Tab-separated table of C-alpha atoms in Angstrom:
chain	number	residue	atom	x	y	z
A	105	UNK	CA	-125.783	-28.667	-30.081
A	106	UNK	CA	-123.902	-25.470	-29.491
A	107	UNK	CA	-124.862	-24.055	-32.743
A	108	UNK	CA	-128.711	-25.038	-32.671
A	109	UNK	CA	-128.962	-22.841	-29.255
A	110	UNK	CA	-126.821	-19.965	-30.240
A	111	UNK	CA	-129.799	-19.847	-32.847
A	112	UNK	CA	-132.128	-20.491	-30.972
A	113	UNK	CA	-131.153	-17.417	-28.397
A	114	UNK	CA	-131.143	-15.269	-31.774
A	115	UNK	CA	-134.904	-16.358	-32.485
A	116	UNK	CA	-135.855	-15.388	-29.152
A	117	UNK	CA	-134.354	-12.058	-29.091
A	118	UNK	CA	-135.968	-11.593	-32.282
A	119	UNK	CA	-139.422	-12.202	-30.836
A	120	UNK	CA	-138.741	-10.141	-27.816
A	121	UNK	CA	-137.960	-7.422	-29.844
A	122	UNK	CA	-141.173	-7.869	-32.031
A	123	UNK	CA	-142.604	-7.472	-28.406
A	124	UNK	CA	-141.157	-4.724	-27.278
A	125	UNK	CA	-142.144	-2.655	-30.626
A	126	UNK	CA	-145.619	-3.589	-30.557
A	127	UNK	CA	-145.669	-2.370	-26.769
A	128	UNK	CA	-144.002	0.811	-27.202
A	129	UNK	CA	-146.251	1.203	-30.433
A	130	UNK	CA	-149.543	0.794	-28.663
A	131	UNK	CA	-148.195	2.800	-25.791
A	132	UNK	CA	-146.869	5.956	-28.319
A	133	UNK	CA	-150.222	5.359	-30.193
A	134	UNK	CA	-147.994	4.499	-33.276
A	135	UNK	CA	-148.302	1.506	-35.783
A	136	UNK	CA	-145.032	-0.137	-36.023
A	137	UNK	CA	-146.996	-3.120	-37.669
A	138	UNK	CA	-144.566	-3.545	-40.512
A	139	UNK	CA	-141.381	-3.736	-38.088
A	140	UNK	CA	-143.454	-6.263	-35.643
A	141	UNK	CA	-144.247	-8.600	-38.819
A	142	UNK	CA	-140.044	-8.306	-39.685
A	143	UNK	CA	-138.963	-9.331	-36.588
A	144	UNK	CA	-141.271	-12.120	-35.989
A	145	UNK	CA	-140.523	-13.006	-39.213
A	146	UNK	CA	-136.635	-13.129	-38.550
A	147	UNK	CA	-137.273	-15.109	-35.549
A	148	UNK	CA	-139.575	-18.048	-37.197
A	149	UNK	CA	-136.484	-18.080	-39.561
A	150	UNK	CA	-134.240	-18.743	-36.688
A	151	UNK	CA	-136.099	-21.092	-34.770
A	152	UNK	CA	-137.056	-23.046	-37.928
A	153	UNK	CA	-133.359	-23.387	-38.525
A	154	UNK	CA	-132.873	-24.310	-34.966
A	155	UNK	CA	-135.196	-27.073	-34.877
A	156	UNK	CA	-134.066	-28.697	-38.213
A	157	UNK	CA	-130.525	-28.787	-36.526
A	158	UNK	CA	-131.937	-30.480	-33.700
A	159	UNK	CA	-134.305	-32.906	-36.037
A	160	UNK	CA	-131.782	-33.963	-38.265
A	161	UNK	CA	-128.789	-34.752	-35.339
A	162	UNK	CA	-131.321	-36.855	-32.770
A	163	UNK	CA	-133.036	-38.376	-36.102
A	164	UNK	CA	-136.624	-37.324	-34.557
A	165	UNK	CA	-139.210	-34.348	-34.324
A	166	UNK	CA	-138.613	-32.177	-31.288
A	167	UNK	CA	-141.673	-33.704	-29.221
A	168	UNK	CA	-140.280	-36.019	-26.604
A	169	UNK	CA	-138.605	-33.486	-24.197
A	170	UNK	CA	-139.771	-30.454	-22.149
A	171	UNK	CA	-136.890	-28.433	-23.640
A	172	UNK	CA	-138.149	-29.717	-27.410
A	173	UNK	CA	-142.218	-29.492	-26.701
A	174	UNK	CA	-141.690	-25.519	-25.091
A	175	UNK	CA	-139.448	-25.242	-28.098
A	176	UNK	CA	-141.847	-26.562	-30.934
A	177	UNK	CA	-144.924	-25.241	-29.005
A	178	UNK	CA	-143.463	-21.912	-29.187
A	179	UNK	CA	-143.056	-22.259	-33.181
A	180	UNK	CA	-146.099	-23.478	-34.190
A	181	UNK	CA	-147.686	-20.715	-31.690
A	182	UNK	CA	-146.106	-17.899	-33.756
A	183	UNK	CA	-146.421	-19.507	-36.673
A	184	UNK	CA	-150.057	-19.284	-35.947
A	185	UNK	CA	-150.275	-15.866	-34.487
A	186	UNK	CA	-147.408	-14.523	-37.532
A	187	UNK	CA	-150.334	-15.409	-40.260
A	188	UNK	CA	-152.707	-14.051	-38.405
A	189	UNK	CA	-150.990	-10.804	-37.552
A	190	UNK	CA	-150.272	-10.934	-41.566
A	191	UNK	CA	-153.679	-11.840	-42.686
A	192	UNK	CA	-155.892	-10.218	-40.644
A	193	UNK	CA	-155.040	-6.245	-40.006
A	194	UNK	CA	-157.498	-5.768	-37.991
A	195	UNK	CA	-155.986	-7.293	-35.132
A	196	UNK	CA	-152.559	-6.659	-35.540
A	197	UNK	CA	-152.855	-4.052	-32.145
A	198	UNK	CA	-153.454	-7.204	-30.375
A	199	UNK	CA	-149.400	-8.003	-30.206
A	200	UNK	CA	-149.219	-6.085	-27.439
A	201	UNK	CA	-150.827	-8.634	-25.345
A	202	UNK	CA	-150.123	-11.629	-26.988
A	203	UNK	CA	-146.423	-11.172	-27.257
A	204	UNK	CA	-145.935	-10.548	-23.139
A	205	UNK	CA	-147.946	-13.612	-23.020
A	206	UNK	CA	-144.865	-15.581	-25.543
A	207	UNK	CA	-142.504	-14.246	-23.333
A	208	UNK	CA	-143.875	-16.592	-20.300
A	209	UNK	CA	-143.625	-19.201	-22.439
A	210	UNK	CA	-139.656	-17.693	-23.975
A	211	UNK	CA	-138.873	-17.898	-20.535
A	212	UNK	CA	-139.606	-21.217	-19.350
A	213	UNK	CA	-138.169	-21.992	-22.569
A	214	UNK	CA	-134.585	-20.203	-21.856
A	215	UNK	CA	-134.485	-22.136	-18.308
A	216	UNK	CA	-135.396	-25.970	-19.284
A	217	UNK	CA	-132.580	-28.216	-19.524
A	218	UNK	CA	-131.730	-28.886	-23.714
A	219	UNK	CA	-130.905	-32.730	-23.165
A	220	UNK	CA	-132.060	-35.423	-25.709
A	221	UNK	CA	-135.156	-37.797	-25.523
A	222	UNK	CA	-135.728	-40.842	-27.151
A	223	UNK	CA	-139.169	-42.937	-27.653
A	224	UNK	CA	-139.687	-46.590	-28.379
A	225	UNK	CA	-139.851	-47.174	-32.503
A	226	UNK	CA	-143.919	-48.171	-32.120
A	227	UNK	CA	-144.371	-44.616	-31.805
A	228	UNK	CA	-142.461	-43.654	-34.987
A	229	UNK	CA	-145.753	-43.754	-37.134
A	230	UNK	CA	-146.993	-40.617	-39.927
A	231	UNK	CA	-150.157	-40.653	-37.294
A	232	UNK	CA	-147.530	-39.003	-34.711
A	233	UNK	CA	-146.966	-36.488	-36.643
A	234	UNK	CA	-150.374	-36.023	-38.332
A	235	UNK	CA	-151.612	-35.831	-34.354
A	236	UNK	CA	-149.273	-33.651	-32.951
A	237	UNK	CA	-149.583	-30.937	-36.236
A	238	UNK	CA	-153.233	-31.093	-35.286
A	239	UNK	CA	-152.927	-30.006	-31.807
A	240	UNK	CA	-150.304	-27.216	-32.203
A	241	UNK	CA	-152.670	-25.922	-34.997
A	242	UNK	CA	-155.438	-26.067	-31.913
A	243	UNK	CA	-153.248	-24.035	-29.738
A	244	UNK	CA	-152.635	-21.691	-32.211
A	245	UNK	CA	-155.714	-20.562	-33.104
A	246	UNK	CA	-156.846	-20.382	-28.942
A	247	UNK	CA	-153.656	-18.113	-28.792
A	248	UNK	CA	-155.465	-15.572	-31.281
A	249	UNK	CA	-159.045	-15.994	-29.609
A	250	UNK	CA	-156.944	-15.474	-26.409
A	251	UNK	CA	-155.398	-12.075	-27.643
A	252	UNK	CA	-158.563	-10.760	-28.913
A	253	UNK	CA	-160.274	-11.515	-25.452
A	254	UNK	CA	-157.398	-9.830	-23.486
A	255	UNK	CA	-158.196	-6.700	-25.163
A	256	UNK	CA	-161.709	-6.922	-24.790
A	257	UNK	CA	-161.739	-7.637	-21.120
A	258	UNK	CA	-158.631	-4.746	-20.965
A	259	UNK	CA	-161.816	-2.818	-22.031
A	260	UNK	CA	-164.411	-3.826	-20.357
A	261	UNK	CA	-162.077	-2.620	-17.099
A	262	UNK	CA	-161.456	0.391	-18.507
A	263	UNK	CA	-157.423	-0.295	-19.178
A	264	UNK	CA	-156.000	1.603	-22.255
A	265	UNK	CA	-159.464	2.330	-23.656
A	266	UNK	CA	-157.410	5.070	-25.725
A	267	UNK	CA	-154.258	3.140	-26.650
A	268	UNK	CA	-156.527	0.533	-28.059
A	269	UNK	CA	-158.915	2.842	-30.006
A	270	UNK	CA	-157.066	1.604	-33.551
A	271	UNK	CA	-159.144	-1.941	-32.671
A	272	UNK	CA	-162.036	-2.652	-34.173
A	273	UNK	CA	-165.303	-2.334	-31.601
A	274	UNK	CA	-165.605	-5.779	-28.727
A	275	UNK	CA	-168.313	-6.832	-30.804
A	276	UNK	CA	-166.286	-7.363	-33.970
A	277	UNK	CA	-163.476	-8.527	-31.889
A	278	UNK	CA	-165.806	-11.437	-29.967
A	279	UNK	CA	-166.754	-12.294	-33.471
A	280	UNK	CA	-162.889	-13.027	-34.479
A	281	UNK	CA	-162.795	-15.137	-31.521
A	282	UNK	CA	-165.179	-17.056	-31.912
A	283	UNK	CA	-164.611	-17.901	-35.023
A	284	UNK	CA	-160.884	-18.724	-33.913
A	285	UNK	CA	-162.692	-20.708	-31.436
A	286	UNK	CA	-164.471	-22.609	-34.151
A	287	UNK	CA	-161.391	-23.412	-35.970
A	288	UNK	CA	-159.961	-24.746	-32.639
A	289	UNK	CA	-162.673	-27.100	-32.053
A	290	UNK	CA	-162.212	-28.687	-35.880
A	291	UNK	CA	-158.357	-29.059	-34.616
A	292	UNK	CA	-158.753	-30.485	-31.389
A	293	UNK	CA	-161.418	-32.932	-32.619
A	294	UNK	CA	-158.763	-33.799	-35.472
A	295	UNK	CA	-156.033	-34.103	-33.165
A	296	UNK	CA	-157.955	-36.647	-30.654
A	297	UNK	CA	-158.826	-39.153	-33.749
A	298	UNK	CA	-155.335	-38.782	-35.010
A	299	UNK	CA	-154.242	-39.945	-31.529
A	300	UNK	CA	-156.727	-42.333	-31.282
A	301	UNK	CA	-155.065	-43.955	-34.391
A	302	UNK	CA	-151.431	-43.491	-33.195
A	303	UNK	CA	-152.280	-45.443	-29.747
A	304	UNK	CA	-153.676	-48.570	-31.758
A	305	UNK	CA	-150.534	-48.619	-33.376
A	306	UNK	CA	-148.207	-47.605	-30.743
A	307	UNK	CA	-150.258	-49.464	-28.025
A	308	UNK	CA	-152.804	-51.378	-29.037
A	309	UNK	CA	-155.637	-49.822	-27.755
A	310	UNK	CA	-157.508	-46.592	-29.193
A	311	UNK	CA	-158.378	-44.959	-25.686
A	312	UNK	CA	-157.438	-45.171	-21.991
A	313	UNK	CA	-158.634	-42.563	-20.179
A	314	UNK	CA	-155.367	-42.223	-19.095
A	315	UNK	CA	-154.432	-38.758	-17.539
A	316	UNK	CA	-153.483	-36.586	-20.434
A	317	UNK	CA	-156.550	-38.206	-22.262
A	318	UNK	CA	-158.567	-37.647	-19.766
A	319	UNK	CA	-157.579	-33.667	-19.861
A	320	UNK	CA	-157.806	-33.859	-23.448
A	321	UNK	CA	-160.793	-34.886	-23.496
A	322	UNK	CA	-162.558	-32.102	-20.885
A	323	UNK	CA	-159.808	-29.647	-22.487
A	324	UNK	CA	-162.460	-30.584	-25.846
A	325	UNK	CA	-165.501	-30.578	-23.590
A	326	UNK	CA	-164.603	-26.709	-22.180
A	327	UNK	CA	-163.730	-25.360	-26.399
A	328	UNK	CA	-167.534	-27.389	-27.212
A	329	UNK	CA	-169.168	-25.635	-23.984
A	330	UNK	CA	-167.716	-22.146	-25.292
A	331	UNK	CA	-169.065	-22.557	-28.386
A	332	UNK	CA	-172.470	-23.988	-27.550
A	333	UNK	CA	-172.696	-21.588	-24.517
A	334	UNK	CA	-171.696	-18.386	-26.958
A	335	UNK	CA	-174.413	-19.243	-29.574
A	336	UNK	CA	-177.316	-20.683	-27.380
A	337	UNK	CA	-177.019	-17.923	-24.773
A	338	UNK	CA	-175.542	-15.013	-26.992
A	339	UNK	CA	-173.206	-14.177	-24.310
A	340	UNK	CA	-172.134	-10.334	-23.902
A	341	UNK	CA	-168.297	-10.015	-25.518
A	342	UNK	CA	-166.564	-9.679	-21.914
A	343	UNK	CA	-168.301	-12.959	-20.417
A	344	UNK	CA	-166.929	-14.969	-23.961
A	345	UNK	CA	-163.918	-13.584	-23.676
A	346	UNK	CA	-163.856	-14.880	-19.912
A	347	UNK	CA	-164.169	-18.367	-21.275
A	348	UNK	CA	-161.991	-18.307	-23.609
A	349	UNK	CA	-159.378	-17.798	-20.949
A	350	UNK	CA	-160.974	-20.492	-19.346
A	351	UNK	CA	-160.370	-22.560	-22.591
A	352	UNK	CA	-156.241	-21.251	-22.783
A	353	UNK	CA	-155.818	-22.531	-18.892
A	354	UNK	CA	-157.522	-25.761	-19.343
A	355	UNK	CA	-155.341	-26.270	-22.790
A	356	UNK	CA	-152.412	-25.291	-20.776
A	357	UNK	CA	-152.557	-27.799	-18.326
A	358	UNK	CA	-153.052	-30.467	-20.927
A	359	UNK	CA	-150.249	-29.349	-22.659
A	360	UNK	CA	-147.629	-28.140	-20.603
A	361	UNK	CA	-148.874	-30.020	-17.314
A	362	UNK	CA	-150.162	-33.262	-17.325
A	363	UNK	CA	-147.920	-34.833	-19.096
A	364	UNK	CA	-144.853	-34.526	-16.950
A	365	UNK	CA	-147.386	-35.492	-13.734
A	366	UNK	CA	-148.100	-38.581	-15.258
A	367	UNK	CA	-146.828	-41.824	-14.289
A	368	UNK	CA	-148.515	-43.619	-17.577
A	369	UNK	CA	-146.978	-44.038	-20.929
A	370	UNK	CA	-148.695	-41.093	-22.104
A	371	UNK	CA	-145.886	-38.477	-21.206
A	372	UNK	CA	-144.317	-36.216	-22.967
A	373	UNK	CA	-145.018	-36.881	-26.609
A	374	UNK	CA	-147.511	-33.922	-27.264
């Protein structure tokens, strides 16, 4: 186990670093964009490595412990947010904020205990994996919608109106999020069938209403009201981007919360 942390510290100095450049970049008014994409590069490398380590001693994704969801969260996450930064250049400014927002998540990751998890065999079924792919695909693409937001609110209050002139206008930005918002809502709506399918199996029943579905489910209700309220309404880019936050804090709770709250079966494998 040694050896899968020692990488694992590597991966996250690698994505502070990525952080730090994209800071200092937006700060100097410079475009370090090809050393940001290198070092977040280096540290998906890293982690990936790190996690395979992991998968192939316990025999098992890493999904059943805090330590292992922070750690796989926080892969998929810039996984999502790496292609992104790749694909789309027009947001690539937005590291600035979306990095300091990893390193809450680096940091909770650096303090939880690394111990080993095991689950009952029922829940060893492709729909696990099929349903938890889904969801950190979800949370990937509210991570970008998130970004984009920040800035636009960061505008809308008049913070580093200059340092973020390379962006494209809040209009265009609101645009990228929603459509990240779209793709979110396919995801999530994915992920809960998937579930759905894994609980029959792994429980016999489809749906509970148990705690974490229960968030899931208004965690899908607040992503549908976002979109609905965004194209019925044609709300102004600053009151979106307000909630899409909303959307991020609800997901968070679902996520990172409930599950460790709960006193149903339902913990801990998200």
């Amino acid at each position: 186990m040694e050896q899968e942390l020692q990488i694992l510290w590597a991966a996250v100095t690698a994505y502070v670093l990525a952080g730090v450049v994209a800071v200092v970049g937006v700060v100097l008014g410079k475009r370090p964009e090809r050393s940001v994409l290198v070092f977040m590069l280096a540290g998906l490398a890293l982690q990936s490595t790190s996690i395979a380590l992991r998968w192939e001693r316990l025999g098992h994704g890493p999904f059943i412990t805090m330590f292992e969801i922070l750690c796989s969260n926080v892969w998929s996450l810039m996984t999502a947010y790496t292609l992104a930064y790749w694909r789309i250049p027009r947001i690539r400014a937005t590291a600035a904020v979306v990095m300091p927002l990893m390193f809450i998540m680096l940091g909770w990751l650096m303090v939880a205990h690394p111990g080993e998890g095991h689950y009952p065999p029922t829940y060893n079924t492709p729909w696990l994996y099929i349903h938890i792919g889904l969801g950190k695909v979800f949370l990937g693409a509210v991570l970008v919608a998130v970004g984009l937001s920040c800035v636009i609110l960061m505008r809308h209050a008049g913070l580093g109106r200059q340092r973020l002139a390379q962006l494209p206008n809040s209009a265009q930005l609101d645009e990228l999020a929603f459509r990240c918002m779209a793709i979110g809502l396919i995801f999530h709506t994915l992920m809960l069938i998937a579930g759905a399918i894994w609980a029959q199996d792994a429980w016999g029943r489809y749906w509970a209403w148990d705690p974490l579905e229960t968030w899931a489910f208004i965690t899908w209700l607040t992503v549908a009201f976002t979109i609905h309220a965004r194209l019925a309404y044609r709300l102004s880019p600053p009151v979106h981007a307000g909630l899409v936050l909303a959307v991020f804090v609800t997901a968070f709770l679902t996520f990172f919360g409930v599950p460790f709250i709960s006193a149903t079966p339902h913990q801990g494998a998200v």
